Structure formats: structure tokens, C-alpha cells
Amino acid sequence: MAQGVMVFAEVAGGELSAIAKEMLGVGRRLADALGEPLQAAVVGSGVGDVAQEAIYHGADVAYTAENDALAQYQTMSYTDAMETVVKQVEPNVLVVGMSDNGRDLGPRLAFRLNTGLASDCVSLSINAESKLMEAIRPVSGGNAMATVVIEDARPQMATVRGKTAEPAARDDARSGSVEAIAVEIDAASLTTTIVERVKAESEGVRLEDAEIVISGGRGFKGPDDFYGILEPCAKTMNGAVGASRAAVDEGWVPTQMQVGLTGKIVSPKLYIACAISGAAQHMAGCGYSKTIVAVNRDPDAPIYQRANIGVVGDYTKVLPAFHQKVAEL
Ligand code: FAD
């Protein structure tokens, strides 16, 4: 019988990735609710230390699937490796974080395992009566939430967005077992070769990692205030600059600054939304922020329904005054 909650513990730069820590946090809660063990699947080359890290972050057992051909993520080799691990361990639930790799891996793996996949989820829980996983995901462009239940197939599989859950706390005193699973990868059968990896250059704090994010929207009416007003303010606060899709679509700022359903998901301590109306699709990317401050000249703007603090006013006046106060601190 399928048993246990397995997390794909993704490795990034030779270490347990940030999203893996979040997924181990999600998995731990599911495993406790089910009374079943939490299993980490660590795929790569030379990942013994990462497996131990997964134990410190809440796993009861870490399964390693090691092979030289798995040194870098590749769709087919990782699908093969995870298929082997899952078929051998037979978990009840399988959780994959939605990093670029997880987003790629999830659907293929679900197909190989002939199981259902709840994709793009923001919350997972266990129904107390049925003991089935309930996966919540946004639908209809973020205007509604659907609950997906995989009734018969196993594992019950979900991909989960990053920044939607608290990461598992590290506890060096935790003990668990590390078990190796042999995986055969026919390197010659891989249809892609990674020639080079180029890291995107970015100045300042990464949007996804920033503790303070200050975003601008269509009310900015052009790029000048993004770079003349918003960016200097963000720099003073050691924060990152974000934008609504409307501002990106206008071509004022690059796509990588977009926050929302089809952009980046951020969960900073402080999110300041300036001249952004608060559409559901935007809030899908920042709604998990600890404190949301809205600056909008329309007192009826929908964003005030989600903001913790609202400032009704013109951003061209509010932001410079705010910046000056922050600079004086
Ligand atoms: P608007 O809705 O036009 O709001 C501008 C606001 O600025 C208004 O509230 C106005 O009162 C205020 N304002 C104007 N001038 C000033 C001033 N001088 N001072 C203060 N306030 C002022 N959107 C996203 O952001 N991210 C996404 O990832 C995303 N994905 C989407 C996916 C789908 C499938 C769909 C259908 C839509 C998506 N959208 C997304 C678009 C979303 O629905 C909204 O259209 C968009 O968020 C609106 O951007 P905005 O708030 O900047 O613009």
C-alpha cells in the first residue's frame, strides 16, 4: 500500500534549494496529519550532504538517486530517476516545488506514473475524514480558487508555488536515514546537451528574495517615475522594485519585474503597491506578503480590501515624502 509523503528535494548549486526547504515544510505538515513518514527524494551527483540537510529540514528518510548523468537538471534524466525512486518507494503523496525545473518535471512525471497532478497549488492539506490530500489552486485567471482531490491514483501528486509556505526549520539534532536507490541513466539517450549556463545579471536584491518590495503600476504613466522615484526609494530601503503586468505590457519595465499570477510570486515583510488597482491576478503574486501598503489616489481602489495600510494620494507626492523620511532614519 502506498505510504508516506515524498518531497522532490531539489538541489541548487550543490545545496538543498530554498524551494525544497519550503516543500519539506509543506510535506512535514501533510505527513504529520496522515501519521506517515516524510520522505525526501534527492536526485543528482554527489548529493549525500544534501540528503543529510533534508533530514535536518524535517525528512524522516532521504532517498538519493545518484548518477554522473544527473549532475545537472535535464528533463528526461530527472524524469527517469524520479520514476525509479517513486516506483520503488511507493509514496502516498508526492510534492514538487514549482521552480523552473519542478514546473518542467511535474507533468511528465505524473504521466509516467499514470497518476493525477494538481498543478500550480498554493496550499495543501489533508482532509481529516477521507485522509485524502486537498490541493488548492487558483483558476479563472486568479479570480477563483479550486480544490483538487486525487481520489484513486497514487501517488496523489501536486506541484506547489514557491513562497506560499513557511520553510521547514533546520534542526541539526534531527535524525533519519539516508538510503541510496540505484538509477540507470543511459547518457547516450539524452537528447539535449547543456553547453553553457549563463547567470542573469541583476543589480541589487533579487525580487523573489527581497524583504521589502515596492511596485508600480499603470498609474505611473511611463518609465521615468519607475527609475526616477520608485527605484531610488527601493535602494534606500535595500528593497527590490516590482511592477504590475499593465506596466510591463506598456513596455516601461522588463518582464522579470512583473509580480502576479503570470509573473513572480513574492512574500516580503513589506510590499508597497503604488498606483496599482489590486486586480486578483496581481494580488496572486503578492498576497502572501506580511504587510501590504497601498498608495492610490482612488479611495475605492480594490487594493484597499487587501492592504493592511492604505495611503490615499498621488504617488508623485507620497513617495518622495516617504523616501525622504526613510533616508533620515
Ligand atoms: P490599473 O488597473 O489600470 O490600475 C492603475 C491604478 O493606478 C488605479 O487604481 C488608479 O487609481 C491608480 N493611479 C493612477 N494614477 C495615480 C497616481 N498619480 N497616484 C496614485 N494612484 C494612481 N496583472 C499583474 O499585475 N500581474 C500578473 O501576473 C497578471 N497576470 C494576469 C493573467 C491573466 C490571465 C489576466 C487575464 C490578467 C493578468 N494580469 C496581471 C492583469 C490584471 O488583471 C490587471 O489588468 C493589472 O494587474 C492592472 O495593473 P495596474 O493595477 O497597474 O493597472
Short mmCIF file of C-alpha atoms and ligand atoms in Angstrom, two decimals:
data_model
loop_
_atom_site.label_atom_id
_atom_site.label_comp_id
_atom_site.label_asym_id
_atom_site.label_seq_id
_atom_site.Cartn_x
_atom_site.Cartn_y
_atom_site.Cartn_z
CA MET A 1 0.00 0.00 0.00
CA ALA A 2 1.24 3.50 -0.86
CA GLN A 3 2.74 5.05 2.26
CA GLY A 4 4.50 8.31 3.09
CA VAL A 5 4.72 11.86 1.83
CA MET A 6 7.56 12.32 -0.63
CA VAL A 7 9.09 15.69 -1.49
CA PHE A 8 11.27 16.23 -4.54
CA ALA A 9 14.15 17.87 -2.66
CA GLU A 10 15.66 19.91 -5.46
CA VAL A 11 19.37 20.61 -5.39
CA ALA A 12 20.61 24.06 -6.47
CA GLY A 13 24.31 24.89 -6.67
CA GLY A 14 25.17 21.70 -4.77
CA GLU A 15 22.89 22.59 -1.87
CA LEU A 16 19.33 21.94 -0.74
CA SER A 17 17.39 24.62 -2.62
CA ALA A 18 15.24 27.24 -0.91
CA ILE A 19 12.12 25.84 -2.55
CA ALA A 20 13.00 22.33 -1.34
CA LYS A 21 13.07 23.66 2.24
CA GLU A 22 9.62 25.16 1.72
CA MET A 23 8.29 21.91 0.26
CA LEU A 24 9.76 19.95 3.17
CA GLY A 25 7.78 22.31 5.43
CA VAL A 26 4.62 21.54 3.42
CA GLY A 27 5.42 17.82 3.39
CA ARG A 28 6.08 17.70 7.14
CA ARG A 29 2.62 19.10 7.87
CA LEU A 30 0.98 16.60 5.49
CA ALA A 31 2.97 13.68 6.91
CA ASP A 32 2.03 14.63 10.48
CA ALA A 33 -1.64 14.91 9.52
CA LEU A 34 -1.51 11.46 7.92
CA GLY A 35 0.72 9.86 10.56
CA GLU A 36 3.06 8.74 7.78
CA PRO A 37 6.80 9.35 7.24
CA LEU A 38 8.20 12.30 5.32
CA GLN A 39 10.48 11.16 2.50
CA ALA A 40 12.89 13.36 0.55
CA ALA A 41 13.95 12.36 -2.96
CA VAL A 42 17.37 13.86 -3.69
CA VAL A 43 18.47 13.49 -7.29
CA GLY A 44 21.92 14.47 -8.56
CA SER A 45 25.58 13.57 -8.39
CA GLY A 46 27.40 13.61 -5.04
CA VAL A 47 24.29 14.63 -3.08
CA GLY A 48 24.89 12.78 0.21
CA ASP A 49 25.31 16.04 2.15
CA VAL A 50 22.11 17.41 0.63
CA ALA A 51 20.25 14.29 1.75
CA GLN A 52 21.51 14.89 5.29
CA GLU A 53 20.35 18.52 5.03
CA ALA A 54 16.89 17.25 4.02
CA ILE A 55 16.82 15.21 7.23
CA TYR A 56 17.75 18.31 9.25
CA HIS A 57 14.87 20.06 7.48
CA GLY A 58 12.26 17.56 8.56
CA ALA A 59 12.58 14.41 6.41
CA ASP A 60 12.45 11.03 8.15
CA VAL A 61 14.10 9.25 5.22
CA ALA A 62 16.10 10.76 2.37
CA TYR A 63 16.39 8.65 -0.79
CA THR A 64 19.31 9.53 -3.01
CA ALA A 65 19.31 8.84 -6.74
CA GLU A 66 22.88 9.46 -7.84
CA ASN A 67 24.48 9.24 -11.22
CA ASP A 68 27.08 11.33 -13.07
CA ALA A 69 24.46 11.98 -15.76
CA LEU A 70 22.30 13.66 -13.11
CA ALA A 71 24.85 16.33 -12.21
CA GLN A 72 22.66 18.94 -13.93
CA TYR A 73 18.89 19.02 -14.30
CA GLN A 74 17.71 17.56 -17.58
CA THR A 75 14.11 16.75 -18.23
CA MET A 76 14.47 13.15 -19.37
CA SER A 77 17.17 12.01 -16.96
CA TYR A 78 15.41 13.51 -13.93
CA THR A 79 12.07 12.07 -15.02
CA ASP A 80 13.72 8.64 -15.34
CA ALA A 81 15.38 8.98 -11.93
CA MET A 82 12.25 10.15 -10.13
CA GLU A 83 10.16 7.45 -11.81
CA THR A 84 12.55 4.83 -10.45
CA VAL A 85 12.51 6.32 -6.94
CA VAL A 86 8.72 6.69 -6.77
CA LYS A 87 8.04 3.21 -8.15
CA GLN A 88 10.40 1.71 -5.61
CA VAL A 89 9.24 3.69 -2.54
CA GLU A 90 5.53 3.95 -3.49
CA PRO A 91 4.64 7.15 -1.63
CA ASN A 92 1.04 8.10 -0.94
CA VAL A 93 1.66 11.78 -1.74
CA LEU A 94 4.31 13.41 -3.93
CA VAL A 95 5.06 17.14 -3.66
CA VAL A 96 7.18 19.02 -6.20
CA GLY A 97 8.08 22.71 -5.77
CA MET A 98 7.36 24.90 -8.78
CA SER A 99 10.83 26.09 -9.60
CA ASP A 100 11.65 26.20 -13.32
CA ASN A 101 12.77 22.59 -13.02
CA GLY A 102 9.83 21.44 -10.89
CA ARG A 103 7.38 23.05 -13.30
CA ASP A 104 9.00 21.03 -16.09
CA LEU A 105 9.31 17.78 -14.15
CA GLY A 106 5.86 17.58 -12.54
CA PRO A 107 3.57 16.90 -15.53
CA ARG A 108 5.98 14.47 -17.21
CA LEU A 109 6.45 12.51 -14.04
CA ALA A 110 2.69 12.38 -13.38
CA PHE A 111 2.19 10.99 -16.89
CA ARG A 112 4.90 8.35 -16.40
CA LEU A 113 3.39 7.35 -13.06
CA ASN A 114 -0.11 7.31 -14.56
CA THR A 115 -1.40 9.48 -11.73
CA GLY A 116 -3.28 12.74 -11.33
CA LEU A 117 -1.49 16.05 -10.84
CA ALA A 118 -2.82 19.10 -9.04
CA SER A 119 -0.60 21.77 -10.57
CA ASP A 120 0.28 25.31 -9.53
CA CYS A 121 -1.11 24.87 -6.00
CA VAL A 122 -0.90 27.44 -3.23
CA SER A 123 -1.94 25.24 -0.32
CA LEU A 124 -2.09 21.52 0.50
CA SER A 125 -3.85 19.88 3.41
CA ILE A 126 -5.23 16.51 4.45
CA ASN A 127 -8.97 16.02 4.83
CA ALA A 128 -9.47 14.71 8.37
CA GLU A 129 -12.20 12.24 7.35
CA SER A 130 -11.17 10.92 3.95
CA LYS A 131 -7.41 11.26 4.61
CA LEU A 132 -7.09 12.45 1.02
CA MET A 133 -4.95 15.43 0.08
CA GLU A 134 -6.86 18.61 -0.77
CA ALA A 135 -4.89 20.82 -3.13
CA ILE A 136 -5.93 24.44 -3.58
CA ARG A 137 -5.04 26.20 -6.82
CA PRO A 138 -6.09 29.47 -8.46
CA VAL A 139 -8.35 29.16 -11.52
CA SER A 140 -10.05 31.57 -13.93
CA GLY A 141 -7.08 33.90 -14.03
CA GLY A 142 -6.84 34.02 -10.24
CA ASN A 143 -10.46 35.07 -9.73
CA ALA A 144 -11.43 31.83 -8.01
CA MET A 145 -9.79 29.02 -6.10
CA ALA A 146 -10.42 25.33 -6.86
CA THR A 147 -9.89 22.38 -4.53
CA VAL A 148 -8.46 19.36 -6.35
CA VAL A 149 -8.65 15.86 -4.87
CA ILE A 150 -6.99 12.84 -6.48
CA GLU A 151 -9.21 10.02 -5.34
CA ASP A 152 -7.90 6.74 -6.69
CA ALA A 153 -4.48 7.12 -8.31
CA ARG A 154 -1.27 7.07 -6.27
CA PRO A 155 0.80 8.99 -5.51
CA GLN A 156 -1.50 11.97 -5.06
CA MET A 157 0.73 14.45 -6.77
CA ALA A 158 0.94 18.25 -6.59
CA THR A 159 3.24 20.97 -7.80
CA VAL A 160 3.29 23.90 -5.37
CA ARG A 161 4.28 27.50 -5.90
CA GLY A 162 7.26 28.83 -4.04
CA LYS A 163 6.80 31.48 -1.34
CA THR A 164 3.41 30.10 -0.38
CA ALA A 165 4.55 28.18 2.70
CA GLU A 166 6.93 28.55 5.62
CA PRO A 167 10.19 26.67 5.03
CA ALA A 168 10.96 23.80 7.37
CA ALA A 169 13.13 24.97 10.26
CA ARG A 170 16.62 23.45 10.38
CA ASP A 171 17.26 21.20 13.36
CA ASP A 172 20.71 19.63 13.44
CA ALA A 173 19.60 17.28 16.22
CA ARG A 174 17.08 15.56 13.92
CA SER A 175 17.95 12.04 12.88
CA GLY A 176 16.77 9.99 9.94
CA SER A 177 18.09 7.52 7.43
CA VAL A 178 19.68 8.11 4.05
CA GLU A 179 19.05 5.31 1.54
CA ALA A 180 20.56 5.06 -1.92
CA ILE A 181 18.40 3.97 -4.83
CA ALA A 182 20.25 2.77 -7.91
CA VAL A 183 19.21 4.58 -11.06
CA GLU A 184 20.28 3.62 -14.55
CA ILE A 185 20.63 6.59 -16.88
CA ASP A 186 21.61 5.94 -20.45
CA ALA A 187 23.57 9.15 -21.11
CA ALA A 188 23.58 8.39 -24.84
CA SER A 189 19.78 8.51 -24.91
CA LEU A 190 19.64 12.11 -23.64
CA THR A 191 18.51 14.30 -26.48
CA THR A 192 19.79 17.59 -25.07
CA THR A 193 23.26 18.65 -24.07
CA ILE A 194 23.89 21.58 -21.76
CA VAL A 195 26.66 23.55 -23.39
CA GLU A 196 26.86 26.50 -21.04
CA ARG A 197 24.94 28.10 -18.19
CA VAL A 198 24.85 31.88 -18.07
CA LYS A 199 23.64 33.55 -14.90
CA ALA A 200 21.30 36.50 -15.49
CA GLU A 201 22.97 39.71 -14.35
CA SER A 202 20.92 41.64 -11.85
CA GLU A 203 21.70 44.61 -9.69
CA GLY A 204 20.70 44.82 -6.05
CA VAL A 205 18.40 42.44 -4.20
CA ARG A 206 16.56 39.73 -6.15
CA LEU A 207 12.83 40.41 -6.29
CA GLU A 208 11.98 36.91 -5.00
CA ASP A 209 14.38 37.21 -2.04
CA ALA A 210 13.77 40.83 -1.04
CA GLU A 211 12.36 41.59 2.40
CA ILE A 212 10.93 44.85 1.03
CA VAL A 213 9.32 45.15 -2.42
CA ILE A 214 7.99 48.37 -3.83
CA SER A 215 5.95 48.03 -7.02
CA GLY A 216 4.50 50.44 -9.53
CA GLY A 217 1.52 50.11 -11.84
CA ARG A 218 -0.20 51.66 -14.82
CA GLY A 219 -0.87 54.82 -12.82
CA PHE A 220 2.82 55.67 -13.36
CA LYS A 221 2.07 56.71 -16.95
CA GLY A 222 5.61 55.95 -18.14
CA PRO A 223 9.01 54.54 -17.15
CA ASP A 224 10.52 57.81 -15.87
CA ASP A 225 8.99 57.63 -12.40
CA PHE A 226 9.93 53.94 -12.07
CA TYR A 227 13.59 54.85 -12.40
CA GLY A 228 13.38 58.40 -11.01
CA ILE A 229 11.12 57.92 -7.97
CA LEU A 230 10.49 54.23 -7.23
CA GLU A 231 13.96 52.76 -7.74
CA PRO A 232 15.86 55.30 -5.55
CA CYS A 233 13.30 54.73 -2.78
CA ALA A 234 13.74 50.93 -3.06
CA LYS A 235 17.54 51.32 -2.95
CA THR A 236 17.40 53.37 0.23
CA MET A 237 15.33 50.63 1.86
CA ASN A 238 17.53 47.84 0.42
CA GLY A 239 14.42 46.61 -1.33
CA ALA A 240 13.57 45.44 -4.84
CA VAL A 241 11.38 47.03 -7.49
CA GLY A 242 8.35 45.19 -8.86
CA ALA A 243 5.61 46.08 -11.31
CA SER A 244 2.10 45.18 -12.38
CA ARG A 245 1.57 43.42 -15.67
CA ALA A 246 -0.02 46.56 -17.07
CA ALA A 247 3.26 48.44 -16.54
CA VAL A 248 5.23 45.58 -18.11
CA ASP A 249 2.85 45.30 -21.07
CA GLU A 250 3.28 49.03 -21.67
CA GLY A 251 7.00 48.30 -22.10
CA TRP A 252 8.01 50.58 -19.23
CA VAL A 253 9.88 47.92 -17.25
CA PRO A 254 11.25 44.44 -18.05
CA THR A 255 9.15 41.28 -17.69
CA GLN A 256 11.29 39.94 -14.84
CA MET A 257 9.89 42.73 -12.66
CA GLN A 258 6.30 41.54 -13.05
CA VAL A 259 4.58 40.41 -9.88
CA GLY A 260 1.46 38.28 -10.11
CA LEU A 261 -0.23 35.21 -11.44
CA THR A 262 1.83 35.19 -14.62
CA GLY A 263 4.83 36.91 -13.04
CA LYS A 264 6.87 36.39 -9.90
CA ILE A 265 5.49 35.43 -6.53
CA VAL A 266 6.91 37.45 -3.69
CA SER A 267 6.28 37.27 0.04
CA PRO A 268 8.35 40.07 1.57
CA LYS A 269 7.89 41.50 5.02
CA LEU A 270 6.71 44.72 3.39
CA TYR A 271 5.03 45.11 -0.01
CA ILE A 272 4.28 48.66 -1.16
CA ALA A 273 1.94 48.83 -4.17
CA CYS A 274 1.93 52.24 -5.83
CA ALA A 275 -0.69 53.19 -8.43
CA ILE A 276 -1.79 49.55 -8.70
CA SER A 277 -5.53 48.84 -8.63
CA GLY A 278 -5.24 45.43 -6.92
CA ALA A 279 -6.57 43.02 -9.57
CA ALA A 280 -6.81 39.41 -8.38
CA GLN A 281 -4.05 38.43 -10.81
CA HIS A 282 -1.67 40.95 -9.25
CA MET A 283 -2.59 40.01 -5.70
CA ALA A 284 -1.93 36.33 -6.56
CA GLY A 285 1.75 37.30 -6.64
CA CYS A 286 1.98 39.47 -3.52
CA GLY A 287 -0.94 38.41 -1.32
CA TYR A 288 1.35 36.37 0.93
CA SER A 289 3.36 39.45 1.95
CA LYS A 290 3.39 40.08 5.70
CA THR A 291 2.31 43.73 5.39
CA ILE A 292 0.81 45.31 2.28
CA VAL A 293 0.76 49.09 1.91
CA ALA A 294 -1.27 50.60 -0.94
CA VAL A 295 -0.72 54.06 -2.37
CA ASN A 296 -3.55 55.00 -4.71
CA ARG A 297 -5.35 58.21 -5.50
CA ASP A 298 -8.69 56.39 -5.83
CA PRO A 299 -10.15 55.76 -2.35
CA ASP A 300 -12.35 52.98 -3.81
CA ALA A 301 -9.47 51.06 -5.45
CA PRO A 302 -9.91 47.29 -4.80
CA ILE A 303 -6.40 47.05 -3.39
CA TYR A 304 -7.60 48.66 -0.16
CA GLN A 305 -9.57 45.48 0.53
CA ARG A 306 -6.29 43.55 0.75
CA ALA A 307 -3.94 46.22 2.11
CA ASN A 308 -3.00 46.42 5.78
CA ILE A 309 -2.22 50.12 5.41
CA GLY A 310 -3.78 52.42 2.83
CA VAL A 311 -2.48 55.82 1.75
CA VAL A 312 -4.95 57.71 -0.44
CA GLY A 313 -2.96 60.14 -2.51
CA ASP A 314 -0.92 60.84 -5.60
CA TYR A 315 2.24 58.69 -5.64
CA THR A 316 4.26 61.59 -7.07
CA LYS A 317 3.73 63.38 -3.77
CA VAL A 318 3.51 60.44 -1.34
CA LEU A 319 6.61 58.54 -2.50
CA PRO A 320 9.19 61.39 -2.44
CA ALA A 321 7.96 62.44 1.03
CA PHE A 322 8.16 58.84 2.24
CA HIS A 323 11.62 58.41 0.69
CA GLN A 324 12.88 61.49 2.46
CA LYS A 325 11.64 60.23 5.82
CA VAL A 326 13.23 56.80 5.25
CA ALA A 327 16.55 58.42 4.26
CA GLU A 328 16.55 60.37 7.52
CA LEU A 329 16.28 57.21 9.65
P1 FAD B 1 -4.81 49.58 -13.45
O1 FAD B 1 -5.79 48.53 -13.12
O2 FAD B 1 -5.07 50.44 -14.63
O3 FAD B 1 -4.67 50.49 -12.14
C1 FAD B 1 -3.94 51.67 -12.09
C2 FAD B 1 -4.20 52.29 -10.72
O4 FAD B 1 -3.38 53.43 -10.57
C3 FAD B 1 -5.65 52.75 -10.50
O5 FAD B 1 -6.14 52.11 -9.32
C4 FAD B 1 -5.54 54.25 -10.32
O6 FAD B 1 -6.45 54.76 -9.36
C5 FAD B 1 -4.12 54.40 -9.82
N1 FAD B 1 -3.48 55.69 -10.10
C6 FAD B 1 -3.48 56.36 -11.29
N2 FAD B 1 -2.74 57.49 -11.18
C7 FAD B 1 -2.27 57.53 -9.90
C8 FAD B 1 -1.46 58.45 -9.18
N3 FAD B 1 -0.93 59.54 -9.76
N4 FAD B 1 -1.19 58.19 -7.87
C9 FAD B 1 -1.72 57.10 -7.26
N5 FAD B 1 -2.51 56.19 -7.91
C10 FAD B 1 -2.78 56.42 -9.20
N6 FAD B 1 -1.53 41.62 -13.59
C11 FAD B 1 -0.44 41.65 -12.82
O7 FAD B 1 -0.11 42.68 -12.22
N7 FAD B 1 0.36 40.54 -12.72
C12 FAD B 1 0.08 39.37 -13.34
O8 FAD B 1 0.85 38.41 -13.22
C13 FAD B 1 -1.10 39.31 -14.15
N8 FAD B 1 -1.45 38.17 -14.77
C14 FAD B 1 -2.62 38.12 -15.46
C15 FAD B 1 -3.06 36.92 -16.02
C16 FAD B 1 -4.24 36.85 -16.68
C17 FAD B 1 -4.69 35.53 -17.25
C18 FAD B 1 -5.04 38.01 -16.84
C19 FAD B 1 -6.35 37.93 -17.56
C20 FAD B 1 -4.63 39.22 -16.31
C21 FAD B 1 -3.41 39.30 -15.62
N9 FAD B 1 -2.98 40.49 -15.06
C22 FAD B 1 -1.88 40.50 -14.27
C23 FAD B 1 -3.64 41.79 -15.35
C24 FAD B 1 -4.58 42.26 -14.26
O9 FAD B 1 -5.86 41.72 -14.47
C25 FAD B 1 -4.69 43.80 -14.27
O10 FAD B 1 -5.10 44.22 -15.54
C26 FAD B 1 -3.38 44.53 -13.92
O11 FAD B 1 -2.86 44.00 -12.72
C27 FAD B 1 -3.67 46.01 -13.76
O12 FAD B 1 -2.48 46.68 -13.50
P2 FAD B 1 -2.49 48.03 -12.70
O13 FAD B 1 -3.12 47.85 -11.37
O14 FAD B 1 -1.12 48.60 -12.75
O15 FAD B 1 -3.38 48.99 -13.65
#
